[in-house]
mmCIF file of C-alpha atoms in Angstrom:
data_model
loop_
_atom_site.group_PDB
_atom_site.id
_atom_site.type_symbol
_atom_site.label_atom_id
_atom_site.label_comp_id
_atom_site.label_asym_id
_atom_site.label_seq_id
_atom_site.Cartn_x
_atom_site.Cartn_y
_atom_site.Cartn_z
ATOM 1 C CA MET A 1 76.916 114.434 106.117
ATOM 2 C CA LEU A 2 78.769 113.407 102.922
ATOM 3 C CA LEU A 3 76.158 111.456 101.179
ATOM 4 C CA GLY A 4 73.174 113.768 101.397
ATOM 5 C CA GLY A 5 70.736 110.733 101.595
ATOM 6 C CA CYS A 6 71.257 109.354 97.936
ATOM 7 C CA ILE A 7 72.898 106.211 99.154
ATOM 8 C CA GLU A 8 72.583 104.323 102.347
ATOM 9 C CA THR A 9 75.803 104.633 104.470
ATOM 10 C CA ARG A 10 77.403 101.962 106.598
ATOM 11 C CA ILE A 11 80.301 103.173 108.608
ATOM 12 C CA ILE A 12 82.425 100.548 109.989
ATOM 13 C CA ARG A 13 85.711 101.209 111.709
ATOM 14 C CA PRO A 14 88.469 99.008 110.274
ATOM 15 C CA GLU A 15 90.894 96.922 112.198
ATOM 16 C CA SER A 16 94.665 96.504 111.274
ATOM 17 C CA ASP A 17 95.506 92.862 112.098
ATOM 18 C CA TRP A 18 93.412 90.699 109.919
ATOM 19 C CA PRO A 19 94.858 88.399 107.178
ATOM 20 C CA ARG A 20 94.352 89.298 103.571
ATOM 21 C CA LEU A 21 91.282 87.811 102.124
ATOM 22 C CA ARG A 22 90.637 87.268 98.287
ATOM 23 C CA ASP A 23 89.568 90.354 96.453
ATOM 24 C CA PHE A 24 86.326 88.653 95.602
ATOM 25 C CA ALA A 25 83.560 91.109 94.460
ATOM 26 C CA ASP A 26 85.101 93.393 91.846
ATOM 27 C CA ALA A 27 83.446 93.217 88.624
ATOM 28 C CA PRO A 28 85.888 91.674 86.412
ATOM 29 C CA ARG A 29 87.080 93.221 83.215
ATOM 30 C CA ASP A 30 88.076 91.461 80.018
ATOM 31 C CA PRO A 31 91.959 92.283 79.847
ATOM 32 C CA ASP A 32 92.005 91.636 76.079
ATOM 33 C CA ARG A 33 89.441 94.255 75.123
ATOM 34 C CA PRO A 34 90.042 98.111 75.417
ATOM 35 C CA GLN A 35 87.907 99.675 78.104
ATOM 36 C CA ALA A 36 87.483 103.119 76.416
ATOM 37 C CA GLY A 37 85.607 101.487 73.512
ATOM 38 C CA ARG A 38 82.886 99.833 75.638
ATOM 39 C CA ARG A 39 80.739 102.732 76.539
ATOM 40 C CA GLY A 40 77.185 102.769 75.351
ATOM 41 C CA GLN A 41 76.970 99.088 74.405
ATOM 42 C CA ALA A 42 73.337 97.818 74.377
ATOM 43 C CA TRP A 43 73.527 94.205 74.232
ATOM 44 C CA ALA A 44 74.387 91.584 76.966
ATOM 45 C CA ILE A 45 74.191 87.983 77.807
ATOM 46 C CA GLU A 46 71.034 87.347 80.183
ATOM 47 C CA LEU A 47 71.906 84.747 82.819
ATOM 48 C CA LYS A 48 68.936 84.977 85.329
ATOM 49 C CA ARG A 49 66.001 87.164 86.590
ATOM 50 C CA PHE A 50 64.967 87.804 90.048
ATOM 51 C CA GLU A 51 61.658 89.132 91.357
ATOM 52 C CA GLY A 52 60.237 89.787 94.785
ATOM 53 C CA ARG A 53 61.492 91.900 97.850
ATOM 54 C CA GLU A 54 64.793 90.000 98.151
ATOM 55 C CA ARG A 55 65.599 90.278 94.459
ATOM 56 C CA LEU A 56 68.804 92.533 94.987
ATOM 57 C CA ALA A 57 70.398 90.199 97.587
ATOM 58 C CA GLU A 58 69.565 87.212 95.613
ATOM 59 C CA ALA A 59 71.057 88.732 92.391
ATOM 60 C CA TYR A 60 74.464 89.653 93.924
ATOM 61 C CA LYS A 61 74.793 86.406 95.544
ATOM 62 C CA PHE A 62 74.076 84.673 92.426
ATOM 63 C CA ALA A 63 76.549 86.813 90.593
ATOM 64 C CA ASP A 64 79.203 86.082 93.110
ATOM 65 C CA LEU A 65 78.559 82.234 92.596
ATOM 66 C CA VAL A 66 78.756 82.315 88.870
ATOM 67 C CA ARG A 67 81.989 84.244 89.050
ATOM 68 C CA ARG A 68 83.536 81.784 91.523
ATOM 69 C CA GLU A 69 82.035 78.415 90.322
ATOM 70 C CA GLY A 70 81.347 79.114 86.628
ATOM 71 C CA GLN A 71 84.398 81.222 86.163
ATOM 72 C CA ILE A 72 82.353 83.713 84.098
ATOM 73 C CA GLY A 73 83.653 87.214 84.148
ATOM 74 C CA ASP A 74 82.224 90.697 83.600
ATOM 75 C CA VAL A 75 79.079 89.701 85.503
ATOM 76 C CA TRP A 76 76.850 92.657 86.481
ATOM 77 C CA PHE A 77 73.144 93.222 87.188
ATOM 78 C CA LEU A 78 70.480 95.778 86.614
ATOM 79 C CA ASN A 79 67.702 96.614 88.966
ATOM 80 C CA ARG A 80 64.700 97.715 86.994
ATOM 81 C CA GLY A 81 62.069 98.253 89.727
ATOM 82 C CA SER A 82 59.964 95.181 88.992
ATOM 83 C CA ASP A 83 62.815 92.686 88.632
ATOM 84 C CA THR A 84 66.623 92.480 88.753
ATOM 85 C CA VAL A 85 68.603 90.903 85.915
ATOM 86 C CA VAL A 86 71.941 89.307 86.124
ATOM 87 C CA PHE A 87 74.043 89.798 82.817
ATOM 88 C CA ALA A 88 77.448 88.872 81.484
ATOM 89 C CA GLY A 89 79.400 91.136 79.060
ATOM 90 C CA ARG A 90 78.472 94.140 77.169
ATOM 91 C CA TYR A 91 78.285 94.367 73.418
ATOM 92 C CA HIS A 92 77.612 96.877 70.616
ATOM 93 C CA ARG A 93 75.275 94.397 68.592
ATOM 94 C CA ALA A 94 73.761 91.021 69.200
ATOM 95 C CA ASN A 95 75.731 89.399 66.326
ATOM 96 C CA ASP A 96 78.994 90.584 67.573
ATOM 97 C CA PRO A 97 81.479 87.566 67.129
ATOM 98 C CA ASP A 98 82.816 88.113 70.582
ATOM 99 C CA ALA A 99 79.290 87.893 72.004
ATOM 100 C CA GLN A 100 78.425 84.764 70.179
ATOM 101 C CA GLU A 101 81.747 83.187 71.228
ATOM 102 C CA ARG A 102 81.215 84.137 74.746
ATOM 103 C CA LEU A 103 77.496 83.004 74.842
ATOM 104 C CA ALA A 104 78.673 79.365 73.599
ATOM 105 C CA GLU A 105 81.275 79.455 76.550
ATOM 106 C CA ILE A 106 78.613 80.410 79.035
ATOM 107 C CA LYS A 107 76.289 77.794 77.825
ATOM 108 C CA ARG A 108 78.936 75.198 78.417
ATOM 109 C CA ALA A 109 79.841 76.619 82.118
ATOM 110 C CA LYS A 110 79.132 74.592 84.983
ATOM 111 C CA VAL A 111 78.034 75.667 88.452
ATOM 112 C CA GLU A 112 77.616 73.208 91.303
ATOM 113 C CA GLY A 113 78.136 70.365 88.759
ATOM 114 C CA LYS A 114 75.397 71.468 86.400
ATOM 115 C CA ARG A 115 74.999 73.559 83.352
ATOM 116 C CA PRO A 116 72.472 76.253 84.258
ATOM 117 C CA PHE A 117 73.088 78.624 81.470
ATOM 118 C CA ARG A 118 72.034 76.223 78.439
ATOM 119 C CA LYS A 119 69.181 78.796 77.890
ATOM 120 C CA ALA A 120 71.253 81.881 78.090
ATOM 121 C CA LYS A 121 70.631 84.375 75.423
ATOM 122 C CA ILE A 122 71.859 87.840 74.109
ATOM 123 C CA VAL A 123 69.435 90.510 74.790
ATOM 124 C CA GLU A 124 69.040 94.158 74.386
ATOM 125 C CA VAL A 125 69.446 95.888 77.715
ATOM 126 C CA ASP A 126 65.895 97.364 78.603
ATOM 127 C CA ARG A 127 66.246 101.142 78.274
ATOM 128 C CA ARG A 128 63.546 101.381 80.851
ATOM 129 C CA GLY A 129 66.041 100.160 83.210
ATOM 130 C CA GLY A 130 68.167 103.157 82.470
ATOM 131 C CA GLN A 131 70.906 102.044 80.346
ATOM 132 C CA ARG A 132 74.053 103.606 81.678
ATOM 133 C CA GLY A 133 77.717 104.340 81.040
ATOM 134 C CA GLU A 134 80.160 101.530 81.936
ATOM 135 C CA TYR A 135 81.318 103.477 85.090
ATOM 136 C CA ASP A 136 77.792 104.517 86.241
ATOM 137 C CA LEU A 137 77.693 103.036 89.817
ATOM 138 C CA ALA A 138 73.857 102.909 89.633
ATOM 139 C CA GLN A 139 74.054 99.771 87.614
ATOM 140 C CA PHE A 140 75.727 97.801 90.438
ATOM 141 C CA SER A 141 72.720 98.145 92.759
ATOM 142 C CA GLY A 142 73.225 96.068 96.016
ATOM 143 C CA TYR A 143 77.057 96.121 95.905
ATOM 144 C CA ARG A 144 79.085 98.240 98.567
ATOM 145 C CA THR A 145 81.707 100.851 97.341
ATOM 146 C CA LEU A 146 84.178 103.113 98.763
ATOM 147 C CA VAL A 147 83.110 106.750 98.497
ATOM 148 C CA VAL A 148 86.171 108.972 97.853
ATOM 149 C CA ALA A 149 84.581 112.205 96.690
ATOM 150 C CA ALA A 150 81.312 114.311 96.493
ATOM 151 C CA PHE A 151 80.376 117.178 94.145
ATOM 152 C CA ASP A 152 77.347 119.551 94.862
ATOM 153 C CA ARG A 153 75.654 122.606 93.469
ATOM 154 C CA GLU A 154 78.222 124.592 95.592
ATOM 155 C CA PHE A 155 80.845 123.451 93.067
ATOM 156 C CA GLY A 156 78.736 124.784 90.145
ATOM 157 C CA SER A 157 75.922 123.830 87.804
ATOM 158 C CA ASP A 158 78.308 121.345 86.190
ATOM 159 C CA PHE A 159 78.881 119.249 89.372
ATOM 160 C CA ARG A 160 77.776 116.069 87.672
ATOM 161 C CA ALA A 161 80.198 116.582 84.706
ATOM 162 C CA ALA A 162 82.823 117.431 87.303
ATOM 163 C CA ALA A 163 82.205 113.915 89.069
ATOM 164 C CA GLU A 164 82.641 112.079 85.940
ATOM 165 C CA ARG A 165 85.839 113.976 84.990
ATOM 166 C CA TYR A 166 87.370 113.201 88.406
ATOM 167 C CA ALA A 167 86.532 109.569 88.282
ATOM 168 C CA ALA A 168 88.071 109.548 84.779
ATOM 169 C CA GLU A 169 91.131 111.267 86.258
ATOM 170 C CA LEU A 170 91.543 108.700 89.057
ATOM 171 C CA ARG A 171 91.112 105.721 86.584
ATOM 172 C CA THR A 172 94.036 107.099 84.553
ATOM 173 C CA GLN A 173 96.072 107.864 87.702
ATOM 174 C CA HIS A 174 95.642 104.399 89.173
ATOM 175 C CA ALA A 175 95.322 102.300 86.111
ATOM 176 C CA ASP A 176 98.257 100.214 86.886
ATOM 177 C CA HIS A 177 97.763 100.002 90.583
ATOM 178 C CA GLU A 178 98.942 96.686 91.985
ATOM 179 C CA ILE A 179 95.769 95.866 93.970
ATOM 180 C CA GLY A 180 93.418 96.619 91.056
ATOM 181 C CA PHE A 181 90.231 98.430 91.389
ATOM 182 C CA GLU A 182 87.711 100.520 89.228
ATOM 183 C CA VAL A 183 86.511 104.088 89.837
ATOM 184 C CA TYR A 184 82.784 105.026 89.343
ATOM 185 C CA TYR A 185 80.505 107.905 89.582
ATOM 186 C CA TYR A 186 76.927 108.139 90.934
ATOM 187 C CA HIS A 187 74.472 110.899 90.282
ATOM 188 C CA GLY A 188 71.973 111.749 92.926
ATOM 189 C CA PRO A 189 69.416 114.592 92.770
ATOM 190 C CA ASN A 190 71.548 117.185 94.673
ATOM 191 C CA GLN A 191 75.102 115.799 94.475
ATOM 192 C CA SER A 192 77.230 113.434 92.548
ATOM 193 C CA LEU A 193 79.600 110.906 94.134
ATOM 194 C CA VAL A 194 82.797 109.190 93.013
ATOM 195 C CA SER A 195 83.560 105.939 94.434
ATOM 196 C CA ALA A 196 86.194 103.060 94.106
ATOM 197 C CA GLY A 197 85.866 99.312 94.073
ATOM 198 C CA LEU A 198 82.891 96.954 94.353
ATOM 199 C CA PHE A 199 82.365 94.817 97.406
ATOM 200 C CA THR A 200 79.938 92.363 99.024
ATOM 201 C CA GLN A 201 79.279 91.058 102.475
ATOM 202 C CA ALA A 202 82.139 88.682 101.977
ATOM 203 C CA ASP A 203 84.600 91.533 102.173
ATOM 204 C CA PHE A 204 83.594 92.332 105.785
ATOM 205 C CA VAL A 205 84.819 90.403 108.740
ATOM 206 C CA SER A 206 82.900 89.769 111.984
ATOM 207 C CA VAL A 207 84.570 90.828 115.366
ATOM 208 C CA ASN A 208 82.359 89.980 118.403
ATOM 209 C CA GLY A 209 79.345 90.215 116.154
ATOM 210 C CA VAL A 210 80.101 93.439 114.648
ATOM 211 C CA ASP A 211 80.987 93.833 110.914
ATOM 212 C CA ARG A 212 84.352 95.460 110.105
ATOM 213 C CA TYR A 213 86.164 96.236 106.900
ATOM 214 C CA GLY A 214 88.115 93.303 105.691
ATOM 215 C CA PRO A 215 91.606 93.470 104.233
ATOM 216 C CA ALA A 216 90.474 94.201 100.545
ATOM 217 C CA ILE A 217 88.603 97.312 101.864
ATOM 218 C CA ARG A 218 91.308 98.476 104.123
ATOM 219 C CA GLU A 219 93.994 98.040 101.340
ATOM 220 C CA LEU A 220 91.732 100.402 99.212
ATOM 221 C CA GLN A 221 91.566 102.847 101.983
ATOM 222 C CA LEU A 222 95.360 103.138 101.962
ATOM 223 C CA VAL A 223 94.964 104.704 98.443
ATOM 224 C CA PHE A 224 91.882 106.779 99.373
ATOM 225 C CA ALA A 225 92.158 107.743 103.038
ATOM 226 C CA HIS A 226 89.994 110.902 102.884
ATOM 227 C CA SER A 227 86.713 111.836 101.318
ATOM 228 C CA LEU A 228 86.715 115.111 99.219
ATOM 229 C CA ARG A 229 83.936 117.424 98.814
ATOM 230 C CA ASN A 230 84.102 119.711 95.875
ATOM 231 C CA GLY A 231 87.918 118.880 95.672
ATOM 232 C CA GLU A 232 88.747 119.524 99.243
ATOM 233 C CA LYS A 233 89.253 117.504 102.298
ATOM 234 C CA VAL A 234 86.356 117.762 104.782
ATOM 235 C CA PRO A 235 87.633 118.738 108.292
ATOM 236 C CA VAL A 236 86.181 116.974 111.330
ATOM 237 C CA PRO A 237 85.693 119.286 114.302
ATOM 238 C CA THR A 238 88.404 118.939 116.969
ATOM 239 C CA PRO A 239 89.625 120.872 120.191
ATOM 240 C CA PRO A 240 91.472 124.036 119.253
ATOM 241 C CA ASP A 241 94.878 122.729 120.061
ATOM 242 C CA ALA A 242 94.370 119.305 118.374
ATOM 243 C CA GLU A 243 96.002 118.073 115.175
ATOM 244 C CA SER A 244 93.618 118.622 112.231
ATOM 245 C CA VAL A 245 91.528 115.548 111.328
ATOM 246 C CA PHE A 246 89.629 115.004 108.066
ATOM 247 C CA GLU A 247 86.625 112.862 107.129
ATOM 248 C CA PRO A 248 87.752 109.384 106.180
ATOM 249 C CA THR A 249 86.477 107.428 103.338
ATOM 250 C CA VAL A 250 83.631 105.064 104.070
ATOM 251 C CA ILE A 251 81.811 102.168 102.531
ATOM 252 C CA VAL A 252 78.226 102.639 101.295
ATOM 253 C CA ARG A 253 75.564 100.290 99.781
ATOM 254 C CA VAL A 254 74.556 101.181 96.410
ATOM 255 C CA PRO A 255 70.654 101.660 96.196
#
């Protein structure tokens, strides 16, 4: 099994005849700011906190709502164990001029005809929540993502670094791809994963009551058709005379 238990898998076979849907759940990036300089930023605009057993589901539904209705980009959330906090943006310091300008815009934003962010504020991201690099998938708890590679101890003691390097290589390789997606890494206790894209339940289609991959996911699978383990395709057992088959990429839910 590719995932080794560190992420919940959900294997759904895609169909090929569904119309294209809007690419609706990718965490937006600010096109006017260089991405390489945004690692390690410790401040963000807090939009809302959620508590209770359903906090993850409530957080990503809320994040999707504010993106669509409030037109607020770069929305993300962090599950800290006792609560889940929805943020917008990432900044080096609280008095960053861009942060102050963005905060003013968010306070004016409307969702369902109201201004729900009048009390939004710039806060330091709680380090107890595990402040992470920009491309660490763990900060996107509750989203779905397409696993494209895994590295484990058979690769060597630096398997975690190898996953981060491979993710960086894929970001560079596909930086100008027409469908637009981001590549992430995820470190579990025994292996590290590399994945592409962020999705929600809206990116699935129901066929006779069964969820199947929607167009945005299937389009990404055209870019990444097969999962790799330690840099190699993973063969699927087949009869001796059959053509070789390799493990396909699958969508998983980020814990």
